[in-house]
Backbone as ProteinMPNN parsed JSONL, in Angstrom:
{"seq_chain_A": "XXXXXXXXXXXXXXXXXXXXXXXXXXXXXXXXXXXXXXXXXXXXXXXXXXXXXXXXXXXXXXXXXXXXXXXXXXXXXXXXXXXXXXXXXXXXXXXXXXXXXXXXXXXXXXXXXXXXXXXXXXXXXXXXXXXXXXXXXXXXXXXXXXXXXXXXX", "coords_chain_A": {"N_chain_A": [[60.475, 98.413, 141.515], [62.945, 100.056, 142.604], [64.359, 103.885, 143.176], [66.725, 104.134, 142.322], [67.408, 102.117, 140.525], [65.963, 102.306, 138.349], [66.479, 105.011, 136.986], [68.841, 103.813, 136.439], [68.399, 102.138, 134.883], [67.216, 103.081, 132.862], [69.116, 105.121, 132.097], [71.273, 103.663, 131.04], [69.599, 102.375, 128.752], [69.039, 104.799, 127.636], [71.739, 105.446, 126.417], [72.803, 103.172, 124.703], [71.011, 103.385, 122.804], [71.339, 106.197, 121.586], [73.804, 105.381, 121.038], [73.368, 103.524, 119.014], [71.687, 104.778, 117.141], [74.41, 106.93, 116.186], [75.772, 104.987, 115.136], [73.881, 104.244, 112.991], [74.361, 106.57, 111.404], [76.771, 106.477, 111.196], [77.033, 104.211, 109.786], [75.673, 104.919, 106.804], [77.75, 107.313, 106.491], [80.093, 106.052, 106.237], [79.411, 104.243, 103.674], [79.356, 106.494, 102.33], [81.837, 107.065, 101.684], [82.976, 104.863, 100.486], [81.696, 104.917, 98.253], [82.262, 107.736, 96.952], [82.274, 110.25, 94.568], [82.192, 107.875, 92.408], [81.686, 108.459, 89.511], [82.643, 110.092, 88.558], [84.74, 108.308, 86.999], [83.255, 107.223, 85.018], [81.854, 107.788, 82.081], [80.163, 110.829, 80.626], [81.972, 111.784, 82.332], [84.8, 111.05, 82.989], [87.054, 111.044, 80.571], [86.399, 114.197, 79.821], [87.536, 115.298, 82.527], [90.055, 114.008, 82.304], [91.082, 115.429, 80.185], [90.808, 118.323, 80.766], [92.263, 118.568, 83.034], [94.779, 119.353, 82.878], [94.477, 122.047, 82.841], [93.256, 122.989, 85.208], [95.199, 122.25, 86.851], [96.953, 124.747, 86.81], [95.233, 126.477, 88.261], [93.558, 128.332, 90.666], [90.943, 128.115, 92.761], [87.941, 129.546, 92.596], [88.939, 131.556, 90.989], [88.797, 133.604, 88.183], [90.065, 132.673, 86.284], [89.489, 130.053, 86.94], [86.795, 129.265, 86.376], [86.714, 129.426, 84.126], [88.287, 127.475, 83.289], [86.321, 125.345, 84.207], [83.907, 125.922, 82.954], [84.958, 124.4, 80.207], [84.696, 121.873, 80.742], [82.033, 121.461, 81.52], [79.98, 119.797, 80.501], [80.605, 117.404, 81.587], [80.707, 118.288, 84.371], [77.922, 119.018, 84.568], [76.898, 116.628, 84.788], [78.47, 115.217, 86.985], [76.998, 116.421, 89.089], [74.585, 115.813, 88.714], [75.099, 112.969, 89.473], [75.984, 113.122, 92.361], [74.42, 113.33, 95.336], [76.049, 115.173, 97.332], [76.734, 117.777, 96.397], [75.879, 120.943, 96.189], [74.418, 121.66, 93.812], [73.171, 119.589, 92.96], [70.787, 119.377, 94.097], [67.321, 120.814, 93.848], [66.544, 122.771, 96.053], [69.304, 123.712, 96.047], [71.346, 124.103, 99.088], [69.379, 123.745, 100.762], [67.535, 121.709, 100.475], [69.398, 119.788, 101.061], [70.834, 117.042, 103.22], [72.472, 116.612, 106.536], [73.999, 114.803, 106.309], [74.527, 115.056, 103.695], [76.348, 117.285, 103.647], [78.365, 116.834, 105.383], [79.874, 115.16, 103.967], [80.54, 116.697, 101.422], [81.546, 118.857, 102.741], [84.329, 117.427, 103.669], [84.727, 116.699, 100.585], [85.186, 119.461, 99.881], [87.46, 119.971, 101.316], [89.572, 117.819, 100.619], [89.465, 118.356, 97.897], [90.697, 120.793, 97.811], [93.257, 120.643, 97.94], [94.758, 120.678, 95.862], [94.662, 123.003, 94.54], [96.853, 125.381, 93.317], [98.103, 127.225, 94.874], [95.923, 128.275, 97.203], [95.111, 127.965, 100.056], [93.369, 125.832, 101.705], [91.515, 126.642, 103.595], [91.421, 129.396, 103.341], [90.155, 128.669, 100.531], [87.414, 128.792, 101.692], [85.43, 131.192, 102.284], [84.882, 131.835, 98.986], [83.307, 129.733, 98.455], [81.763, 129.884, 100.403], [80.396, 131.909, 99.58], [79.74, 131.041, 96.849], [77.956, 129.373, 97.352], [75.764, 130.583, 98.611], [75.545, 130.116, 101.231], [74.449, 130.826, 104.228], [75.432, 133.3, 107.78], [74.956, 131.821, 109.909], [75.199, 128.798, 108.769], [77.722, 129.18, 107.588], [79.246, 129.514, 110.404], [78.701, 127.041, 111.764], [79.782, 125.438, 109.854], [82.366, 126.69, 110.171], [83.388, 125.964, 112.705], [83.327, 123.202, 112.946], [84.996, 122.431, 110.608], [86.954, 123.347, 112.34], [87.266, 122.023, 114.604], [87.864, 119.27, 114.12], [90.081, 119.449, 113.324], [91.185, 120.595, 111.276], [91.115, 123.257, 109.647]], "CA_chain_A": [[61.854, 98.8, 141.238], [63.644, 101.293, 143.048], [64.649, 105.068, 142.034], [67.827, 104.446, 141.682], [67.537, 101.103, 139.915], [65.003, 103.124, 137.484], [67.104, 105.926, 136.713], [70.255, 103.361, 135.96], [68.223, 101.217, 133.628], [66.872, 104.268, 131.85], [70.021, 105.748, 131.526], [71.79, 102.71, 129.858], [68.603, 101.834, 127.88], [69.328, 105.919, 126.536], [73.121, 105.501, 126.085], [72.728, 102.366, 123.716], [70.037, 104.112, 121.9], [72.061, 106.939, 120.764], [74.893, 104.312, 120.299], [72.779, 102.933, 117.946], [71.666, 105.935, 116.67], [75.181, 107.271, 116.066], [76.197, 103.378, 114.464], [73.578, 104.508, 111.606], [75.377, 107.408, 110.801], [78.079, 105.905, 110.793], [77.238, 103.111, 108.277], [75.703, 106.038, 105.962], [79.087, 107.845, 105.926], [81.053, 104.265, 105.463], [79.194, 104.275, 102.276], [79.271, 107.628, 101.155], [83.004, 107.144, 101.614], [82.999, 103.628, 99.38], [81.222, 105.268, 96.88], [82.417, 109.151, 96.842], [82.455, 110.153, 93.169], [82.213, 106.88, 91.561], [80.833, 108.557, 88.565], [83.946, 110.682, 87.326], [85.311, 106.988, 86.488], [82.768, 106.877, 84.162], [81.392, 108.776, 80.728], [81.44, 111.799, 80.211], [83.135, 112.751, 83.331], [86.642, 110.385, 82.897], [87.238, 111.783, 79.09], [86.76, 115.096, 80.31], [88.678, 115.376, 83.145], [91.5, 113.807, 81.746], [91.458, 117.144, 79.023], [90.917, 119.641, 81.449], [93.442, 118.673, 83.937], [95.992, 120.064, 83.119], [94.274, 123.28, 83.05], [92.909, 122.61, 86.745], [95.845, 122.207, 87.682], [97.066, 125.64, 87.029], [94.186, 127.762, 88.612], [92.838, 128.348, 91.938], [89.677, 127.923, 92.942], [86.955, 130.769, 92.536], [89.862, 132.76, 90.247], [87.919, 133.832, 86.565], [90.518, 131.326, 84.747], [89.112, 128.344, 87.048], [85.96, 129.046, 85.557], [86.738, 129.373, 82.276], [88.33, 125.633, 82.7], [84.879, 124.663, 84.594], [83.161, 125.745, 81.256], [85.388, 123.604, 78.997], [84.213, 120.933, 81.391], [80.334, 121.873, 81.781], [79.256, 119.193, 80.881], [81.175, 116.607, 82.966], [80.651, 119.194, 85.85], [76.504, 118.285, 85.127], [76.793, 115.109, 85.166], [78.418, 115.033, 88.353], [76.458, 116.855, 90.125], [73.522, 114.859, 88.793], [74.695, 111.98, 90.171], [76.516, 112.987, 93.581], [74.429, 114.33, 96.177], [76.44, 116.305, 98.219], [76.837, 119.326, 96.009], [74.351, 122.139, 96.229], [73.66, 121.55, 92.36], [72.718, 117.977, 92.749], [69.505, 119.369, 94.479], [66.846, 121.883, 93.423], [66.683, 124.139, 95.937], [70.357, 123.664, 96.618], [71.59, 123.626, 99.894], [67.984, 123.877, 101.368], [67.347, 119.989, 100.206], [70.418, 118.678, 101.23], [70.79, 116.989, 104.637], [73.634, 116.917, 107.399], [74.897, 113.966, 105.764], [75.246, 115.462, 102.487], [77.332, 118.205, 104.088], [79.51, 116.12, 105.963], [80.352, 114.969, 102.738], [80.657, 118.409, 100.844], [82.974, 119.684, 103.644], [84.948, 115.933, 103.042], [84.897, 116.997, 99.375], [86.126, 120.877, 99.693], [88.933, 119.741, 102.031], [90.19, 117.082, 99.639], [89.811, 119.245, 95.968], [91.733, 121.864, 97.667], [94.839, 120.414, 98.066], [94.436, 120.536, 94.343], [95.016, 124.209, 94.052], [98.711, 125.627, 93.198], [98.61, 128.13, 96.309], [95.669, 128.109, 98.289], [94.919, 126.915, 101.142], [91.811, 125.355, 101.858], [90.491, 127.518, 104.267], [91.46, 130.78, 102.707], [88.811, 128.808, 99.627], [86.269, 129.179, 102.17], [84.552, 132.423, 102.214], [84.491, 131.819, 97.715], [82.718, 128.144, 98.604], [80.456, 130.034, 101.591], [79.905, 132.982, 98.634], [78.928, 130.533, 95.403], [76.668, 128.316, 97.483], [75.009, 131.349, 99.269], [75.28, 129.743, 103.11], [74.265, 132.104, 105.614], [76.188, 133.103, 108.442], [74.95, 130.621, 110.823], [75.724, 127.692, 108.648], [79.117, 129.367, 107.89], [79.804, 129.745, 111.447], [78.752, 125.71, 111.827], [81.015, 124.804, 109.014], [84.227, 126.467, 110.683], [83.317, 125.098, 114.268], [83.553, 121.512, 112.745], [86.717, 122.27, 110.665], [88.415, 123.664, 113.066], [86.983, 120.798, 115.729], [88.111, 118.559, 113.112], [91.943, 120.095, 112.718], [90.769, 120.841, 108.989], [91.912, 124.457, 109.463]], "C_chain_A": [[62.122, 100.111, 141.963], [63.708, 102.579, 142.494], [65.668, 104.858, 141.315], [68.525, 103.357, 140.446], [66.933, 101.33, 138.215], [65.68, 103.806, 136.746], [68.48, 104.977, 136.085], [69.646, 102.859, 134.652], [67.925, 102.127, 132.678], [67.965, 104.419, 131.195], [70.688, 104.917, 130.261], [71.256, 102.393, 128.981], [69.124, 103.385, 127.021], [70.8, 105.65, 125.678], [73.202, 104.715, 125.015], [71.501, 102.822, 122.525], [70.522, 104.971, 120.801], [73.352, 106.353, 120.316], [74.633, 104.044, 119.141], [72.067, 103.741, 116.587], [72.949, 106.768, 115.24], [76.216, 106.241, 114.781], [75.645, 103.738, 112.822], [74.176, 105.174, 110.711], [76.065, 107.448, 110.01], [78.067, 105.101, 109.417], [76.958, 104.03, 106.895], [77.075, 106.581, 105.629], [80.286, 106.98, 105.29], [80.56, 104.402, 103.684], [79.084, 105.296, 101.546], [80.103, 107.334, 100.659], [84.121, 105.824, 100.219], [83.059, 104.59, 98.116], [81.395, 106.814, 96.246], [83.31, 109.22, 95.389], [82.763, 109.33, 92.358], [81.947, 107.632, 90.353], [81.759, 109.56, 87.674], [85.034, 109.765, 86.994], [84.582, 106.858, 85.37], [82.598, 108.377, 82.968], [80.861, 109.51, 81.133], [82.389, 111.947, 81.029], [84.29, 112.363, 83.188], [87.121, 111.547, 81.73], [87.463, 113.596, 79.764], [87.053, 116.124, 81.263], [89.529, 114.906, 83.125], [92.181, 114.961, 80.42], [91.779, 117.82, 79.446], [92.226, 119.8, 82.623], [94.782, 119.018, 84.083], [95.977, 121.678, 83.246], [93.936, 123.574, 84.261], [94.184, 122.731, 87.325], [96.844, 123.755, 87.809], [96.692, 127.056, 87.768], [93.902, 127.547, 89.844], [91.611, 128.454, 92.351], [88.985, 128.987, 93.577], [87.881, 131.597, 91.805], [88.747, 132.935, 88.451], [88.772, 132.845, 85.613], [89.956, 129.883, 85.257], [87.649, 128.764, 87.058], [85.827, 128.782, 84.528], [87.232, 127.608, 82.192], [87.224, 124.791, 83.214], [84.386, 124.743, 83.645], [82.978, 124.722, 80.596], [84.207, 122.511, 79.822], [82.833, 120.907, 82.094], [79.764, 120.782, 81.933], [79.628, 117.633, 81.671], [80.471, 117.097, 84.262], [79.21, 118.907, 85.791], [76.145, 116.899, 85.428], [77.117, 114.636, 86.185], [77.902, 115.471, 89.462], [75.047, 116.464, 90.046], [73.631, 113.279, 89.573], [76.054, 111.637, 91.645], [76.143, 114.1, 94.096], [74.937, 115.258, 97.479], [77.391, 117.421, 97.624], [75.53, 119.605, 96.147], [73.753, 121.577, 95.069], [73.065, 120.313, 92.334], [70.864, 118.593, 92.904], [68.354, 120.633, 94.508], [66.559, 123.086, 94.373], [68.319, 124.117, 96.659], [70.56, 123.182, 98.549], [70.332, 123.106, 100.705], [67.278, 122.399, 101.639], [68.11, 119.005, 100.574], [70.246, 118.209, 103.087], [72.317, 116.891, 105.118], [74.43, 116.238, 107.148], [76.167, 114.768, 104.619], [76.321, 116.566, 102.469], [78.343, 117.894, 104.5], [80.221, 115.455, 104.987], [81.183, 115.758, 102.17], [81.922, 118.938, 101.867], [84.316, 118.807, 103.202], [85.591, 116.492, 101.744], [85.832, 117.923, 99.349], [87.417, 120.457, 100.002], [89.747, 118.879, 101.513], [90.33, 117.745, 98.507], [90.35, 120.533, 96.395], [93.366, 122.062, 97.922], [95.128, 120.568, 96.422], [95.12, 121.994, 93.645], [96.22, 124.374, 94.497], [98.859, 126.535, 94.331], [97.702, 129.073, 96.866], [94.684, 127.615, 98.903], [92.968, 127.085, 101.349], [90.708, 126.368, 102.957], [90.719, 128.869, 103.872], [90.317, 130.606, 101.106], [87.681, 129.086, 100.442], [85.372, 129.806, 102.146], [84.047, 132.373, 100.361], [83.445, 130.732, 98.009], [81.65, 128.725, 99.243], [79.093, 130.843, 99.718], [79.049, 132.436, 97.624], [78.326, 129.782, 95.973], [75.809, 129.026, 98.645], [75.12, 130.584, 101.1], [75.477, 131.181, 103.555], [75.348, 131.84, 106.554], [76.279, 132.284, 109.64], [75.355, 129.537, 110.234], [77.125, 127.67, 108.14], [79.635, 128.569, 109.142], [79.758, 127.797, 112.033], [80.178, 125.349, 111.612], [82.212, 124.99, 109.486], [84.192, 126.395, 111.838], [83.371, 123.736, 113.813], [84.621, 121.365, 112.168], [87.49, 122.054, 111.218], [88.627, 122.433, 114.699], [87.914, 119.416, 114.886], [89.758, 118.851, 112.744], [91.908, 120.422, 111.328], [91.968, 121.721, 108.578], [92.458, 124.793, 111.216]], "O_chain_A": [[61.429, 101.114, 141.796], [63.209, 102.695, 141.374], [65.807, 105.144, 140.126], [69.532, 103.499, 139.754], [67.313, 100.744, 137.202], [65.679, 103.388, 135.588], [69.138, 105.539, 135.21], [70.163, 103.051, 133.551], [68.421, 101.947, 131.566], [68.1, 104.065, 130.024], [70.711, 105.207, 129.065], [71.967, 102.004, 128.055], [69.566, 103.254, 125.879], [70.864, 105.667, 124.449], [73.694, 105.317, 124.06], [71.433, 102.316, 121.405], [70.352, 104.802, 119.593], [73.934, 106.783, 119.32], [75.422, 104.226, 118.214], [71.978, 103.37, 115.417], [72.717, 107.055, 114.066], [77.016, 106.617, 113.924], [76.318, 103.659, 111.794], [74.516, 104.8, 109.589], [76.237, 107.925, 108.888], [78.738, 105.23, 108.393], [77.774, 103.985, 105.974], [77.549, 106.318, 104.524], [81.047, 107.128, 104.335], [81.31, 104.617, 102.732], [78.79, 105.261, 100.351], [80.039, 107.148, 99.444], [85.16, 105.869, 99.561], [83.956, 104.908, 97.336], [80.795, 107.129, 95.218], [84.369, 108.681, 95.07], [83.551, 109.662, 91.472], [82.157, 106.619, 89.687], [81.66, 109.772, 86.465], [86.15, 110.209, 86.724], [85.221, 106.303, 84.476], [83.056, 109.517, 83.041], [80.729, 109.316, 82.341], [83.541, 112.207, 80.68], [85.118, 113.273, 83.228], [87.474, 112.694, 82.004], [88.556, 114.059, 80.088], [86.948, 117.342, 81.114], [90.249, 115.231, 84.07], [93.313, 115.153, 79.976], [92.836, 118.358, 79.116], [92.888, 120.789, 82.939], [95.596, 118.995, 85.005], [96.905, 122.417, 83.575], [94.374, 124.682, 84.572], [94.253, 123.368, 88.376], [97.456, 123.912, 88.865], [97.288, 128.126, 87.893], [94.007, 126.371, 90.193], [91.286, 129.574, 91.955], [89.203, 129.379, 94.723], [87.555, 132.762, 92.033], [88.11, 132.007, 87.952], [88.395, 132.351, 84.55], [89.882, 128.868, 84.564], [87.209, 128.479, 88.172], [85.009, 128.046, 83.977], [86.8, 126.749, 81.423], [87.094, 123.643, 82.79], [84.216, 123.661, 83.083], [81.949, 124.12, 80.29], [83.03, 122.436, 79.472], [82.652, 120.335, 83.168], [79.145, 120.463, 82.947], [78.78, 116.944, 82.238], [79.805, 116.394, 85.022], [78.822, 118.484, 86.88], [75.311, 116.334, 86.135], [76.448, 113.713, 86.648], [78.185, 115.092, 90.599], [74.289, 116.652, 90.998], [72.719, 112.616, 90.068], [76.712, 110.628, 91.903], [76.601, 115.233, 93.946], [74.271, 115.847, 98.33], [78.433, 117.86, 98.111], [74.493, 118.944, 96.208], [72.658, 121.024, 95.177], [72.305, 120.133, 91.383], [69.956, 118.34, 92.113], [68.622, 121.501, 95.338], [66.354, 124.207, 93.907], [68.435, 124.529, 97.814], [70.046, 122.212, 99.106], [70.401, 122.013, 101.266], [66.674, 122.031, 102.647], [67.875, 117.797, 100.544], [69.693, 118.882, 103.957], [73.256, 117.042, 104.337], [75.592, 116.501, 107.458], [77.378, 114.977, 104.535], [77.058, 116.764, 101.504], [79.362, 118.494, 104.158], [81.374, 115.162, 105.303], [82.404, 115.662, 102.3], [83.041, 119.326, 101.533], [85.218, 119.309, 102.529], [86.795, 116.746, 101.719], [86.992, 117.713, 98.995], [88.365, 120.514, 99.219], [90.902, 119.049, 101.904], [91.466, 117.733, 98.035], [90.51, 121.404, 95.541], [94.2, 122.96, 98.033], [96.332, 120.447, 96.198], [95.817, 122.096, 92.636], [96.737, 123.908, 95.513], [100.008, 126.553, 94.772], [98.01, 130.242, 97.1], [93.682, 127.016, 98.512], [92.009, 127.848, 101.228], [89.502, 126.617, 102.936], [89.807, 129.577, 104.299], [89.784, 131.565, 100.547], [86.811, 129.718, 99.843], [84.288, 129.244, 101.992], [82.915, 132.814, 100.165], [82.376, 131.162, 97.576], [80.534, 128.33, 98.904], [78.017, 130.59, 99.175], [77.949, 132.919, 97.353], [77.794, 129.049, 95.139], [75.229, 128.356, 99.499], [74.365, 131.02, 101.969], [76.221, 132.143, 103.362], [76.069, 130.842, 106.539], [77.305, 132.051, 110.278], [76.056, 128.896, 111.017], [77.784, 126.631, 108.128], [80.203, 127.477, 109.141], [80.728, 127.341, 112.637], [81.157, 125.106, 112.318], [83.097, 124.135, 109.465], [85.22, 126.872, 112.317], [83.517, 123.01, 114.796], [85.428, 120.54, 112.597], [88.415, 121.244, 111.155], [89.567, 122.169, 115.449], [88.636, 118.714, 115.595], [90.374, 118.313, 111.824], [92.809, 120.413, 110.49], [92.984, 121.556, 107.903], [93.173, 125.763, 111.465]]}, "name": "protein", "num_of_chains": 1, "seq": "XXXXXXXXXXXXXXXXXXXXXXXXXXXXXXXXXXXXXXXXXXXXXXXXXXXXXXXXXXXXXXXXXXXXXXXXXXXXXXXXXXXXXXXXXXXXXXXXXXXXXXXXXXXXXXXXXXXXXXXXXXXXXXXXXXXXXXXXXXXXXXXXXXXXXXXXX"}
């Protein structure tokens, strides 16, 4: 075989590789996306977030009153984070355990539960979200290169 016949088949043999590669991913995120928080449909979590919500819906996220309504709702709030990993809390040493999936998730997540808050904006929660789940400034600096790749913010 030739060089240049060598070098073509390679290449295409790589290109479908990471196709295929990229396909896995993909089907992973398909099903996060199925299944993203199935589990506040169910006990405890339905019951109480149908209490708290109206207090949620007054507060902003990281303010001292939207803790105090995280409280009420403690133990909902363990239960979901026992059984959806892409929060920090799901996994013992937090972020440290999680993988790139579970982030791509988590970002997914933030950027959806902050339309939630009465006035503000999702990327002004940022720096509280970087703050209560300790990320460093490299995986900051990730997170708002994919936002902002992403039109997030």
């Amino acid at each position: 075989m030739n060089t240049e016949m060598e070098v073509l088949t390679d290449t295409l043999i790589h290109i479908d590789e990471v196709r295929e590669n990229l396909e896995e991913m993909i089907h992973d995120l398909r099903l996060r996306a199925i299944k993203h928080d199935r589990s506040k449909l169910q006990e405890p979590e339905f019951s109480i977030f149908v209490s708290t919500k109206p207090k949620f819906k007054k507060v902003n996220y990281g303010t001292k009153e939207y803790e105090e309504v995280a409280a009420e709702a403690h133990e909902a709030v363990l239960h979901h984070y026992e059984h959806n990993r892409h929060h920090t809390k799901h996994h013992v040493e937090g972020i440290y355990d999680m993988n790139l999936l579970d982030m791509l998730e988590m970002l997914a997540d933030w950027k959806a539960a902050a339309r939630r808050s009465p006035d503000l904006s999702f990327k002004d929660s940022l720096p509280t979200a970087f703050k209560k789940y300790g990320f460093d400034e490299t995986l900051q600096r990730i997170f708002m290169n994919t936002l902002e790749y992403l039109g997030w913010i």
